[in-house]
GROMACS .gro file of C-alpha atoms in nm:
model
  481
    1UNK     CA    1  10.348  -2.887  -0.191
    2UNK     CA    2  10.103  -2.638  -0.042
    3UNK     CA    3  10.261  -2.356  -0.247
    4UNK     CA    4  10.208  -2.552  -0.566
    5UNK     CA    5   9.842  -2.618  -0.475
    6UNK     CA    6   9.787  -2.247  -0.405
    7UNK     CA    7   9.960  -2.156  -0.730
    8UNK     CA    8   9.735  -2.396  -0.919
    9UNK     CA    9   9.420  -2.255  -0.751
   10UNK     CA   10   9.526  -1.898  -0.840
   11UNK     CA   11   9.595  -1.997  -1.201
   12UNK     CA   12   9.261  -2.177  -1.218
   13UNK     CA   13   9.068  -1.879  -1.080
   14UNK     CA   14   9.240  -1.646  -1.327
   15UNK     CA   15   9.151  -1.871  -1.624
   16UNK     CA   16   8.783  -1.889  -1.527
   17UNK     CA   17   8.583  -1.634  -1.721
   18UNK     CA   18   8.225  -1.518  -1.664
   19UNK     CA   19   8.110  -1.713  -1.968
   20UNK     CA   20   8.275  -2.023  -1.819
   21UNK     CA   21   8.049  -1.995  -1.515
   22UNK     CA   22   7.746  -1.966  -1.743
   23UNK     CA   23   7.872  -2.262  -1.944
   24UNK     CA   24   7.920  -2.477  -1.630
   25UNK     CA   25   7.585  -2.368  -1.492
   26UNK     CA   26   7.386  -2.461  -1.803
   27UNK     CA   27   7.542  -2.805  -1.835
   28UNK     CA   28   7.508  -2.864  -1.459
   29UNK     CA   29   7.135  -2.809  -1.483
   30UNK     CA   30   7.104  -3.058  -1.769
   31UNK     CA   31   7.316  -3.317  -1.585
   32UNK     CA   32   7.109  -3.261  -1.268
   33UNK     CA   33   6.782  -3.319  -1.460
   34UNK     CA   34   6.924  -3.636  -1.614
   35UNK     CA   35   7.034  -3.768  -1.274
   36UNK     CA   36   6.690  -3.698  -1.124
   37UNK     CA   37   6.528  -3.866  -1.423
   38UNK     CA   38   6.757  -4.168  -1.384
   39UNK     CA   39   6.654  -4.198  -1.023
   40UNK     CA   40   6.282  -4.174  -1.096
   41UNK     CA   41   6.295  -4.396  -1.405
   42UNK     CA   42   6.484  -4.664  -1.208
   43UNK     CA   43   6.753  -4.709  -1.467
   44UNK     CA   44   7.039  -4.678  -1.221
   45UNK     CA   45   7.150  -5.034  -1.283
   46UNK     CA   46   7.164  -4.964  -1.655
   47UNK     CA   47   7.371  -4.652  -1.588
   48UNK     CA   48   7.605  -4.852  -1.361
   49UNK     CA   49   7.645  -5.114  -1.637
   50UNK     CA   50   7.719  -4.848  -1.896
   51UNK     CA   51   7.980  -4.694  -1.660
   52UNK     CA   52   8.153  -5.028  -1.609
   53UNK     CA   53   8.160  -5.091  -1.986
   54UNK     CA   54   8.295  -4.739  -2.040
   55UNK     CA   55   8.575  -4.797  -1.789
   56UNK     CA   56   8.667  -5.127  -1.956
   57UNK     CA   57   8.677  -4.955  -2.297
   58UNK     CA   58   8.898  -4.670  -2.168
   59UNK     CA   59   9.140  -4.917  -2.007
   60UNK     CA   60   9.146  -5.125  -2.328
   61UNK     CA   61   9.245  -4.811  -2.522
   62UNK     CA   62   9.512  -4.720  -2.266
   63UNK     CA   63   9.676  -5.066  -2.259
   64UNK     CA   64   9.639  -5.129  -2.631
   65UNK     CA   65   9.397  -5.426  -2.611
   66UNK     CA   66   9.319  -5.439  -2.983
   67UNK     CA   67   9.048  -5.706  -2.991
   68UNK     CA   68   8.855  -5.563  -2.692
   69UNK     CA   69   8.872  -5.211  -2.838
   70UNK     CA   70   8.748  -5.322  -3.181
   71UNK     CA   71   8.460  -5.526  -3.034
   72UNK     CA   72   8.347  -5.234  -2.818
   73UNK     CA   73   8.366  -4.991  -3.111
   74UNK     CA   74   8.173  -5.232  -3.339
   75UNK     CA   75   7.885  -5.283  -3.093
   76UNK     CA   76   7.869  -4.931  -2.949
   77UNK     CA   77   7.609  -4.804  -3.201
   78UNK     CA   78   7.401  -5.121  -3.161
   79UNK     CA   79   7.416  -5.085  -2.785
   80UNK     CA   80   7.289  -4.725  -2.806
   81UNK     CA   81   6.998  -4.830  -3.031
   82UNK     CA   82   6.907  -5.106  -2.783
   83UNK     CA   83   6.905  -4.856  -2.497
   84UNK     CA   84   6.678  -4.617  -2.691
   85UNK     CA   85   6.436  -4.900  -2.783
   86UNK     CA   86   6.422  -5.046  -2.433
   87UNK     CA   87   6.371  -4.710  -2.260
   88UNK     CA   88   6.178  -4.527  -2.533
   89UNK     CA   89   5.891  -4.437  -2.293
   90UNK     CA   90   6.132  -4.300  -2.036
   91UNK     CA   91   6.319  -4.094  -2.301
   92UNK     CA   92   5.994  -3.968  -2.444
   93UNK     CA   93   5.870  -3.860  -2.100
   94UNK     CA   94   6.204  -3.690  -2.023
   95UNK     CA   95   6.194  -3.483  -2.342
   96UNK     CA   96   5.826  -3.398  -2.282
   97UNK     CA   97   5.921  -3.260  -1.941
   98UNK     CA   98   6.207  -3.056  -2.088
   99UNK     CA   99   5.982  -2.921  -2.368
  100UNK     CA  100   5.703  -2.823  -2.128
  101UNK     CA  101   5.932  -2.666  -1.870
  102UNK     CA  102   5.858  -2.298  -1.839
  103UNK     CA  103   5.553  -2.299  -2.069
  104UNK     CA  104   5.271  -2.096  -1.927
  105UNK     CA  105   4.944  -2.283  -1.879
  106UNK     CA  106   4.595  -2.179  -1.793
  107UNK     CA  107   4.562  -2.192  -1.414
  108UNK     CA  108   4.233  -2.299  -1.248
  109UNK     CA  109   4.072  -2.065  -0.997
  110UNK     CA  110   4.101  -2.133  -0.625
  111UNK     CA  111   3.723  -2.165  -0.596
  112UNK     CA  112   3.722  -2.434  -0.863
  113UNK     CA  113   3.990  -2.626  -0.674
  114UNK     CA  114   3.799  -2.607  -0.346
  115UNK     CA  115   3.477  -2.719  -0.514
  116UNK     CA  116   3.655  -3.009  -0.690
  117UNK     CA  117   3.824  -3.120  -0.368
  118UNK     CA  118   3.498  -3.107  -0.173
  119UNK     CA  119   3.300  -3.306  -0.429
  120UNK     CA  120   3.576  -3.562  -0.478
  121UNK     CA  121   3.647  -3.624  -0.110
  122UNK     CA  122   3.274  -3.653  -0.031
  123UNK     CA  123   3.228  -3.919  -0.296
  124UNK     CA  124   3.542  -4.108  -0.192
  125UNK     CA  125   3.437  -4.101   0.176
  126UNK     CA  126   3.105  -4.265   0.091
  127UNK     CA  127   3.280  -4.527  -0.125
  128UNK     CA  128   3.519  -4.599   0.162
  129UNK     CA  129   3.230  -4.652   0.411
  130UNK     CA  130   3.065  -4.896   0.165
  131UNK     CA  131   3.402  -5.060   0.091
  132UNK     CA  132   3.367  -5.002  -0.282
  133UNK     CA  133   3.694  -4.990  -0.473
  134UNK     CA  134   3.783  -4.679  -0.674
  135UNK     CA  135   4.074  -4.533  -0.871
  136UNK     CA  136   4.079  -4.156  -0.931
  137UNK     CA  137   4.345  -3.973  -1.131
  138UNK     CA  138   4.391  -3.596  -1.082
  139UNK     CA  139   4.575  -3.468  -1.387
  140UNK     CA  140   4.872  -3.238  -1.346
  141UNK     CA  141   5.059  -3.059  -1.624
  142UNK     CA  142   5.166  -3.365  -1.822
  143UNK     CA  143   4.942  -3.503  -2.099
  144UNK     CA  144   4.792  -3.844  -2.022
  145UNK     CA  145   4.634  -3.952  -2.347
  146UNK     CA  146   4.903  -4.187  -2.465
  147UNK     CA  147   4.899  -4.380  -2.136
  148UNK     CA  148   4.525  -4.440  -2.128
  149UNK     CA  149   4.343  -4.736  -2.279
  150UNK     CA  150   3.966  -4.744  -2.355
  151UNK     CA  151   3.762  -4.502  -2.146
  152UNK     CA  152   3.469  -4.272  -2.223
  153UNK     CA  153   3.498  -3.893  -2.254
  154UNK     CA  154   3.235  -3.707  -2.052
  155UNK     CA  155   3.362  -3.357  -1.957
  156UNK     CA  156   3.097  -3.352  -1.682
  157UNK     CA  157   3.086  -3.129  -1.378
  158UNK     CA  158   3.242  -3.314  -1.086
  159UNK     CA  159   2.994  -3.417  -0.816
  160UNK     CA  160   2.963  -3.660  -0.524
  161UNK     CA  161   2.681  -3.857  -0.689
  162UNK     CA  162   2.868  -3.886  -1.017
  163UNK     CA  163   3.174  -4.038  -0.843
  164UNK     CA  164   2.963  -4.290  -0.650
  165UNK     CA  165   2.762  -4.387  -0.962
  166UNK     CA  166   3.067  -4.456  -1.175
  167UNK     CA  167   3.226  -4.693  -0.915
  168UNK     CA  168   2.900  -4.868  -0.823
  169UNK     CA  169   2.976  -5.244  -0.853
  170UNK     CA  170   2.693  -5.293  -1.103
  171UNK     CA  171   2.827  -5.017  -1.327
  172UNK     CA  172   3.015  -5.146  -1.637
  173UNK     CA  173   3.292  -4.889  -1.580
  174UNK     CA  174   3.357  -4.956  -1.209
  175UNK     CA  175   3.681  -5.141  -1.271
  176UNK     CA  176   3.835  -4.851  -1.463
  177UNK     CA  177   3.982  -4.519  -1.354
  178UNK     CA  178   3.838  -4.168  -1.375
  179UNK     CA  179   4.045  -3.868  -1.493
  180UNK     CA  180   3.982  -3.536  -1.315
  181UNK     CA  181   4.075  -3.200  -1.469
  182UNK     CA  182   4.008  -2.917  -1.228
  183UNK     CA  183   3.642  -2.946  -1.140
  184UNK     CA  184   3.554  -3.152  -1.447
  185UNK     CA  185   3.537  -3.529  -1.481
  186UNK     CA  186   3.708  -3.574  -1.817
  187UNK     CA  187   3.722  -3.953  -1.872
  188UNK     CA  188   3.587  -4.258  -1.691
  189UNK     CA  189   3.627  -4.635  -1.736
  190UNK     CA  190   3.985  -4.610  -1.864
  191UNK     CA  191   4.277  -4.844  -1.792
  192UNK     CA  192   4.621  -4.732  -1.681
  193UNK     CA  193   4.969  -4.886  -1.731
  194UNK     CA  194   5.068  -5.118  -1.449
  195UNK     CA  195   5.384  -5.067  -1.247
  196UNK     CA  196   5.651  -5.337  -1.233
  197UNK     CA  197   5.806  -5.202  -0.915
  198UNK     CA  198   5.749  -5.503  -0.690
  199UNK     CA  199   5.922  -5.335  -0.392
  200UNK     CA  200   5.679  -5.046  -0.395
  201UNK     CA  201   5.363  -5.247  -0.476
  202UNK     CA  202   5.422  -5.525  -0.225
  203UNK     CA  203   5.095  -5.700  -0.137
  204UNK     CA  204   4.877  -5.424  -0.286
  205UNK     CA  205   4.623  -5.493  -0.562
  206UNK     CA  206   4.579  -5.409  -0.931
  207UNK     CA  207   4.433  -5.061  -0.868
  208UNK     CA  208   4.740  -4.970  -0.665
  209UNK     CA  209   4.972  -5.106  -0.936
  210UNK     CA  210   4.788  -4.899  -1.199
  211UNK     CA  211   4.804  -4.583  -0.984
  212UNK     CA  212   5.175  -4.631  -0.927
  213UNK     CA  213   5.236  -4.710  -1.298
  214UNK     CA  214   5.081  -4.380  -1.414
  215UNK     CA  215   5.264  -4.168  -1.155
  216UNK     CA  216   5.592  -4.321  -1.260
  217UNK     CA  217   5.537  -4.173  -1.607
  218UNK     CA  218   5.357  -3.841  -1.535
  219UNK     CA  219   5.312  -3.577  -1.266
  220UNK     CA  220   4.949  -3.685  -1.199
  221UNK     CA  221   4.812  -3.770  -0.851
  222UNK     CA  222   4.627  -4.102  -0.812
  223UNK     CA  223   4.390  -4.183  -0.526
  224UNK     CA  224   4.291  -4.548  -0.455
  225UNK     CA  225   4.007  -4.672  -0.234
  226UNK     CA  226   4.056  -5.036  -0.127
  227UNK     CA  227   3.746  -5.251  -0.171
  228UNK     CA  228   3.872  -5.496   0.095
  229UNK     CA  229   3.947  -5.253   0.382
  230UNK     CA  230   3.803  -4.923   0.263
  231UNK     CA  231   4.139  -4.750   0.318
  232UNK     CA  232   4.284  -4.466   0.113
  233UNK     CA  233   4.615  -4.469  -0.073
  234UNK     CA  234   4.775  -4.195  -0.283
  235UNK     CA  235   5.045  -4.234  -0.548
  236UNK     CA  236   5.262  -3.948  -0.670
  237UNK     CA  237   5.606  -3.931  -0.838
  238UNK     CA  238   5.638  -4.311  -0.847
  239UNK     CA  239   5.571  -4.349  -0.471
  240UNK     CA  240   5.260  -4.481  -0.300
  241UNK     CA  241   5.153  -4.446   0.063
  242UNK     CA  242   4.845  -4.522   0.270
  243UNK     CA  243   4.651  -4.243   0.442
  244UNK     CA  244   4.461  -4.255   0.770
  245UNK     CA  245   4.137  -4.084   0.674
  246UNK     CA  246   3.962  -3.863   0.420
  247UNK     CA  247   4.098  -3.553   0.591
  248UNK     CA  248   4.450  -3.650   0.485
  249UNK     CA  249   4.321  -3.710   0.130
  250UNK     CA  250   4.184  -3.356   0.126
  251UNK     CA  251   4.515  -3.217   0.248
  252UNK     CA  252   4.712  -3.410  -0.020
  253UNK     CA  253   4.477  -3.280  -0.291
  254UNK     CA  254   4.510  -2.919  -0.171
  255UNK     CA  255   4.890  -2.950  -0.160
  256UNK     CA  256   4.893  -3.108  -0.508
  257UNK     CA  257   4.690  -2.820  -0.658
  258UNK     CA  258   4.908  -2.557  -0.490
  259UNK     CA  259   5.219  -2.727  -0.628
  260UNK     CA  260   5.100  -2.791  -0.982
  261UNK     CA  261   4.872  -2.487  -1.027
  262UNK     CA  262   4.998  -2.199  -0.809
  263UNK     CA  263   4.770  -1.896  -0.793
  264UNK     CA  264   5.059  -1.663  -0.883
  265UNK     CA  265   5.304  -1.780  -1.147
  266UNK     CA  266   5.656  -1.726  -1.021
  267UNK     CA  267   5.935  -1.635  -1.255
  268UNK     CA  268   6.166  -1.861  -1.057
  269UNK     CA  269   6.039  -2.128  -0.823
  270UNK     CA  270   6.234  -2.207  -0.506
  271UNK     CA  271   6.112  -2.567  -0.537
  272UNK     CA  272   6.385  -2.622  -0.790
  273UNK     CA  273   6.644  -2.567  -0.514
  274UNK     CA  274   6.475  -2.806  -0.269
  275UNK     CA  275   6.568  -3.173  -0.246
  276UNK     CA  276   6.805  -3.387  -0.450
  277UNK     CA  277   7.107  -3.223  -0.283
  278UNK     CA  278   7.334  -3.513  -0.367
  279UNK     CA  279   7.238  -3.500  -0.735
  280UNK     CA  280   7.309  -3.125  -0.745
  281UNK     CA  281   7.653  -3.171  -0.591
  282UNK     CA  282   7.736  -3.459  -0.829
  283UNK     CA  283   7.621  -3.255  -1.130
  284UNK     CA  284   7.833  -2.952  -1.040
  285UNK     CA  285   8.143  -3.156  -0.954
  286UNK     CA  286   8.110  -3.371  -1.267
  287UNK     CA  287   8.064  -3.074  -1.501
  288UNK     CA  288   8.346  -2.878  -1.337
  289UNK     CA  289   8.566  -3.182  -1.383
  290UNK     CA  290   8.472  -3.203  -1.751
  291UNK     CA  291   8.547  -2.832  -1.790
  292UNK     CA  292   8.885  -2.878  -1.621
  293UNK     CA  293   8.976  -3.169  -1.853
  294UNK     CA  294   8.849  -3.022  -2.182
  295UNK     CA  295   8.820  -2.648  -2.122
  296UNK     CA  296   9.101  -2.553  -1.886
  297UNK     CA  297   9.377  -2.500  -2.137
  298UNK     CA  298   9.506  -2.148  -2.123
  299UNK     CA  299   9.803  -2.175  -2.361
  300UNK     CA  300   9.770  -1.980  -2.689
  301UNK     CA  301   9.816  -2.169  -3.013
  302UNK     CA  302   9.819  -2.075  -3.381
  303UNK     CA  303   9.669  -2.260  -3.677
  304UNK     CA  304   9.659  -2.196  -4.049
  305UNK     CA  305   9.342  -2.238  -4.259
  306UNK     CA  306   9.288  -2.224  -4.635
  307UNK     CA  307   8.989  -1.995  -4.674
  308UNK     CA  308   8.780  -1.928  -4.991
  309UNK     CA  309   8.720  -1.571  -5.112
  310UNK     CA  310   8.357  -1.469  -5.151
  311UNK     CA  311   8.229  -1.158  -5.330
  312UNK     CA  312   7.941  -0.964  -5.177
  313UNK     CA  313   7.717  -0.691  -5.324
  314UNK     CA  314   7.810  -0.783  -5.679
  315UNK     CA  315   7.565  -0.611  -5.914
  316UNK     CA  316   7.380  -0.832  -6.159
  317UNK     CA  317   7.531  -0.649  -6.459
  318UNK     CA  318   7.887  -0.708  -6.333
  319UNK     CA  319   8.113  -1.011  -6.373
  320UNK     CA  320   8.448  -1.106  -6.212
  321UNK     CA  321   8.713  -1.250  -6.438
  322UNK     CA  322   9.062  -1.389  -6.373
  323UNK     CA  323   9.056  -1.352  -5.993
  324UNK     CA  324   9.395  -1.453  -5.853
  325UNK     CA  325   9.418  -1.619  -5.606
  326UNK     CA  326   9.081  -1.785  -5.542
  327UNK     CA  327   9.183  -1.886  -5.189
  328UNK     CA  328   9.399  -1.738  -4.913
  329UNK     CA  329   9.573  -1.879  -4.608
  330UNK     CA  330   9.474  -1.715  -4.279
  331UNK     CA  331   9.656  -1.764  -3.947
  332UNK     CA  332   9.435  -1.761  -3.634
  333UNK     CA  333   9.545  -1.743  -3.274
  334UNK     CA  334   9.356  -1.846  -2.958
  335UNK     CA  335   9.301  -2.113  -2.699
  336UNK     CA  336   9.251  -2.475  -2.792
  337UNK     CA  337   8.892  -2.477  -2.661
  338UNK     CA  338   8.814  -2.190  -2.899
  339UNK     CA  339   8.952  -2.391  -3.189
  340UNK     CA  340   8.747  -2.694  -3.076
  341UNK     CA  341   8.430  -2.491  -3.129
  342UNK     CA  342   8.542  -2.367  -3.469
  343UNK     CA  343   8.389  -2.501  -3.791
  344UNK     CA  344   8.657  -2.444  -4.056
  345UNK     CA  345   8.388  -2.440  -4.328
  346UNK     CA  346   8.246  -2.117  -4.179
  347UNK     CA  347   8.569  -1.929  -4.229
  348UNK     CA  348   8.551  -1.692  -4.529
  349UNK     CA  349   8.717  -1.385  -4.664
  350UNK     CA  350   8.448  -1.146  -4.790
  351UNK     CA  351   8.515  -0.868  -5.041
  352UNK     CA  352   8.264  -0.586  -5.076
  353UNK     CA  353   8.232  -0.535  -5.455
  354UNK     CA  354   8.072  -0.194  -5.406
  355UNK     CA  355   8.426  -0.064  -5.344
  356UNK     CA  356   8.576  -0.232  -5.654
  357UNK     CA  357   8.610  -0.035  -5.978
  358UNK     CA  358   8.560  -0.170  -6.328
  359UNK     CA  359   8.867  -0.300  -6.506
  360UNK     CA  360   9.174  -0.481  -6.384
  361UNK     CA  361   9.337  -0.389  -6.052
  362UNK     CA  362   9.495  -0.519  -5.733
  363UNK     CA  363   9.332  -0.493  -5.389
  364UNK     CA  364   9.482  -0.519  -5.043
  365UNK     CA  365   9.322  -0.785  -4.820
  366UNK     CA  366   9.235  -0.638  -4.481
  367UNK     CA  367   9.183  -0.830  -4.157
  368UNK     CA  368   8.825  -0.712  -4.117
  369UNK     CA  369   8.736  -0.900  -4.435
  370UNK     CA  370   8.779  -1.239  -4.258
  371UNK     CA  371   8.471  -1.380  -4.083
  372UNK     CA  372   8.579  -1.564  -3.769
  373UNK     CA  373   8.450  -1.652  -3.418
  374UNK     CA  374   8.489  -1.392  -3.143
  375UNK     CA  375   8.725  -1.610  -2.937
  376UNK     CA  376   8.995  -1.616  -3.206
  377UNK     CA  377   9.220  -1.336  -3.333
  378UNK     CA  378   9.353  -1.300  -3.687
  379UNK     CA  379   9.733  -1.294  -3.711
  380UNK     CA  380   9.810  -1.295  -4.082
  381UNK     CA  381   9.669  -1.329  -4.435
  382UNK     CA  382   9.873  -1.477  -4.724
  383UNK     CA  383   9.887  -1.348  -4.990
  384UNK     CA  384   9.809  -0.993  -4.883
  385UNK     CA  385   9.655  -0.878  -5.208
  386UNK     CA  386   9.430  -1.009  -5.484
  387UNK     CA  387   9.416  -0.916  -5.853
  388UNK     CA  388   9.092  -0.936  -6.045
  389UNK     CA  389   8.908  -0.796  -6.342
  390UNK     CA  390   8.559  -0.652  -6.308
  391UNK     CA  391   8.350  -0.603  -6.622
  392UNK     CA  392   8.007  -0.467  -6.697
  393UNK     CA  393   7.776  -0.715  -6.863
  394UNK     CA  394   7.548  -0.628  -7.158
  395UNK     CA  395   7.257  -0.829  -7.293
  396UNK     CA  396   7.254  -0.935  -7.659
  397UNK     CA  397   7.103  -1.203  -7.884
  398UNK     CA  398   7.341  -1.452  -8.049
  399UNK     CA  399   7.252  -1.698  -8.331
  400UNK     CA  400   7.314  -2.066  -8.264
  401UNK     CA  401   7.502  -2.250  -8.538
  402UNK     CA  402   7.446  -2.619  -8.616
  403UNK     CA  403   7.756  -2.831  -8.633
  404UNK     CA  404   7.702  -3.147  -8.840
  405UNK     CA  405   7.952  -3.420  -8.930
  406UNK     CA  406   7.953  -3.703  -9.181
  407UNK     CA  407   7.706  -3.795  -9.450
  408UNK     CA  408   7.382  -3.991  -9.436
  409UNK     CA  409   7.387  -4.352  -9.546
  410UNK     CA  410   7.321  -4.437  -9.913
  411UNK     CA  411   6.961  -4.406 -10.005
  412UNK     CA  412   6.897  -4.126  -9.747
  413UNK     CA  413   6.895  -3.760  -9.835
  414UNK     CA  414   6.883  -3.466  -9.596
  415UNK     CA  415   6.614  -3.221  -9.707
  416UNK     CA  416   6.641  -2.967  -9.429
  417UNK     CA  417   6.813  -2.900  -9.097
  418UNK     CA  418   6.657  -2.634  -8.878
  419UNK     CA  419   6.707  -2.523  -8.520
  420UNK     CA  420   6.461  -2.372  -8.268
  421UNK     CA  421   6.516  -2.116  -8.137
  422UNK     CA  422   6.758  -1.970  -8.388
  423UNK     CA  423   6.890  -1.711  -8.138
  424UNK     CA  424   6.948  -1.719  -7.764
  425UNK     CA  425   6.973  -1.431  -7.516
  426UNK     CA  426   7.314  -1.398  -7.352
  427UNK     CA  427   7.513  -1.158  -7.141
  428UNK     CA  428   7.873  -1.073  -7.226
  429UNK     CA  429   8.137  -0.829  -7.090
  430UNK     CA  430   8.119  -0.493  -7.265
  431UNK     CA  431   8.485  -0.531  -7.359
  432UNK     CA  432   8.420  -0.838  -7.576
  433UNK     CA  433   8.354  -0.802  -7.952
  434UNK     CA  434   8.003  -0.943  -8.003
  435UNK     CA  435   8.088  -1.031  -8.362
  436UNK     CA  436   8.347  -1.280  -8.242
  437UNK     CA  437   8.107  -1.463  -8.009
  438UNK     CA  438   8.019  -1.804  -8.151
  439UNK     CA  439   7.769  -2.053  -8.005
  440UNK     CA  440   7.743  -2.392  -8.173
  441UNK     CA  441   7.582  -2.725  -8.106
  442UNK     CA  442   7.783  -3.030  -8.024
  443UNK     CA  443   7.869  -3.226  -8.340
  444UNK     CA  444   7.571  -3.416  -8.485
  445UNK     CA  445   7.662  -3.742  -8.664
  446UNK     CA  446   7.454  -3.754  -8.985
  447UNK     CA  447   7.558  -4.112  -9.057
  448UNK     CA  448   7.313  -4.238  -8.792
  449UNK     CA  449   7.017  -4.041  -8.936
  450UNK     CA  450   6.784  -4.264  -9.145
  451UNK     CA  451   6.454  -4.083  -9.089
  452UNK     CA  452   6.321  -3.745  -8.983
  453UNK     CA  453   6.453  -3.683  -8.636
  454UNK     CA  454   6.443  -3.415  -8.367
  455UNK     CA  455   6.744  -3.387  -8.137
  456UNK     CA  456   6.828  -3.179  -7.830
  457UNK     CA  457   7.206  -3.132  -7.853
  458UNK     CA  458   7.419  -2.959  -7.592
  459UNK     CA  459   7.565  -2.619  -7.671
  460UNK     CA  460   7.934  -2.529  -7.689
  461UNK     CA  461   7.956  -2.196  -7.507
  462UNK     CA  462   8.255  -1.955  -7.478
  463UNK     CA  463   8.380  -1.898  -7.123
  464UNK     CA  464   8.293  -1.527  -7.116
  465UNK     CA  465   7.921  -1.583  -7.187
  466UNK     CA  466   7.657  -1.578  -6.913
  467UNK     CA  467   7.284  -1.651  -6.945
  468UNK     CA  468   6.990  -1.473  -6.778
  469UNK     CA  469   6.913  -1.632  -6.441
  470UNK     CA  470   7.220  -1.854  -6.505
  471UNK     CA  471   6.988  -2.099  -6.681
  472UNK     CA  472   7.134  -2.283  -6.979
  473UNK     CA  473   6.905  -2.253  -7.285
  474UNK     CA  474   6.774  -2.559  -7.468
  475UNK     CA  475   6.757  -2.586  -7.845
  476UNK     CA  476   6.597  -2.844  -8.072
  477UNK     CA  477   6.746  -2.950  -8.404
  478UNK     CA  478   6.505  -3.108  -8.657
  479UNK     CA  479   6.660  -3.307  -8.943
  480UNK     CA  480   6.416  -3.387  -9.226
  481UNK     CA  481   6.505  -3.688  -9.441
   0.00000   0.00000   0.00000
């Protein structure tokens, strides 16, 4: 038993390539981010429900439960749409975080942070002594606009007096929140989304619910001053806690600025490795399990594909005629995971026409002509040669002949039939006798003509003829009665 396990481990280690480690690492990061997002967005119960439904569906497939399988398949797309609609804000916020990850932003100066912290804490301390309620939002890296309602833009320099004035009970904007950017007061009198997390809010008031609601959706820091007790509370990352005094508020602000706006931008932050250990382990184990199920197949297999032949570097004054065959069968060899990544439509056999001479000849099909992924090797090509004719094209002008059928009805007489233009420019192989080239209109039935009429008939064109820019000419036939 132990020998078999050791043999399996050795086989597994030998089958793991360097690119497999990169593959597992990339997907593990994405799974880890999703797990952290699920925890913060509080959709764990939804995930548990989806997992249970998935297990039921898999068991139904295994045991051949036809009705259950069909119902699950029929409602799967509808269920996904419902999930997207219900959690559209959470999905939007997740993709915003992914898009903004790694983007360089303008960092505020340390002096600006210290000035902003000093002005803000002084104003909040006075409001606390007077037991005047306040809600202050310190913006992080995430945009806030779509979460804010009402509000007045000010872009004013942050000061102690300004903070106290805005939250003065007689001020019309005292019930709203203020948005701080660096040392600037950006918006005041705005309303924030309320949290529905009853466990976290508890007996706290509306300002606390608003602070918690915004931090559940963004990386902002919210500071609340209670108008009943004059105490301080801070909300960050969907969590709210009460602080003892204004000194702790100052420490929280300083830590927030250091975290969100470091003085020196690091290429790789060690913060990514801190915390969420369980999520990291789950992500790596889950992705490794997926790789083992879908990617750990070392046996070599062969598959045949019918591949079209394409012609590259064909001069404009050259034409290919009677190419046989137009398709070939190629045999590829490789692992099943390499075939799973293959799009058969991308397989082509390319011939370089710079190496082909004029006239009729046969050409050997070489393996380097087949475009294929790097993980697959080419075993065989059938047939091994192609015959084709390559001609030089010349430009000439050919008259267009009108083909008419029948006679006009009694009482009607055709005076004239003319065509415009009378000649069209064409390109033909230099081996074709130009005097034998004939271009006519489709038959025109004169029995239906009772008055002067202008028609636009289609042209009957010999197979060897080509037109400039491959654009079919248009002619007009006027029949005067």
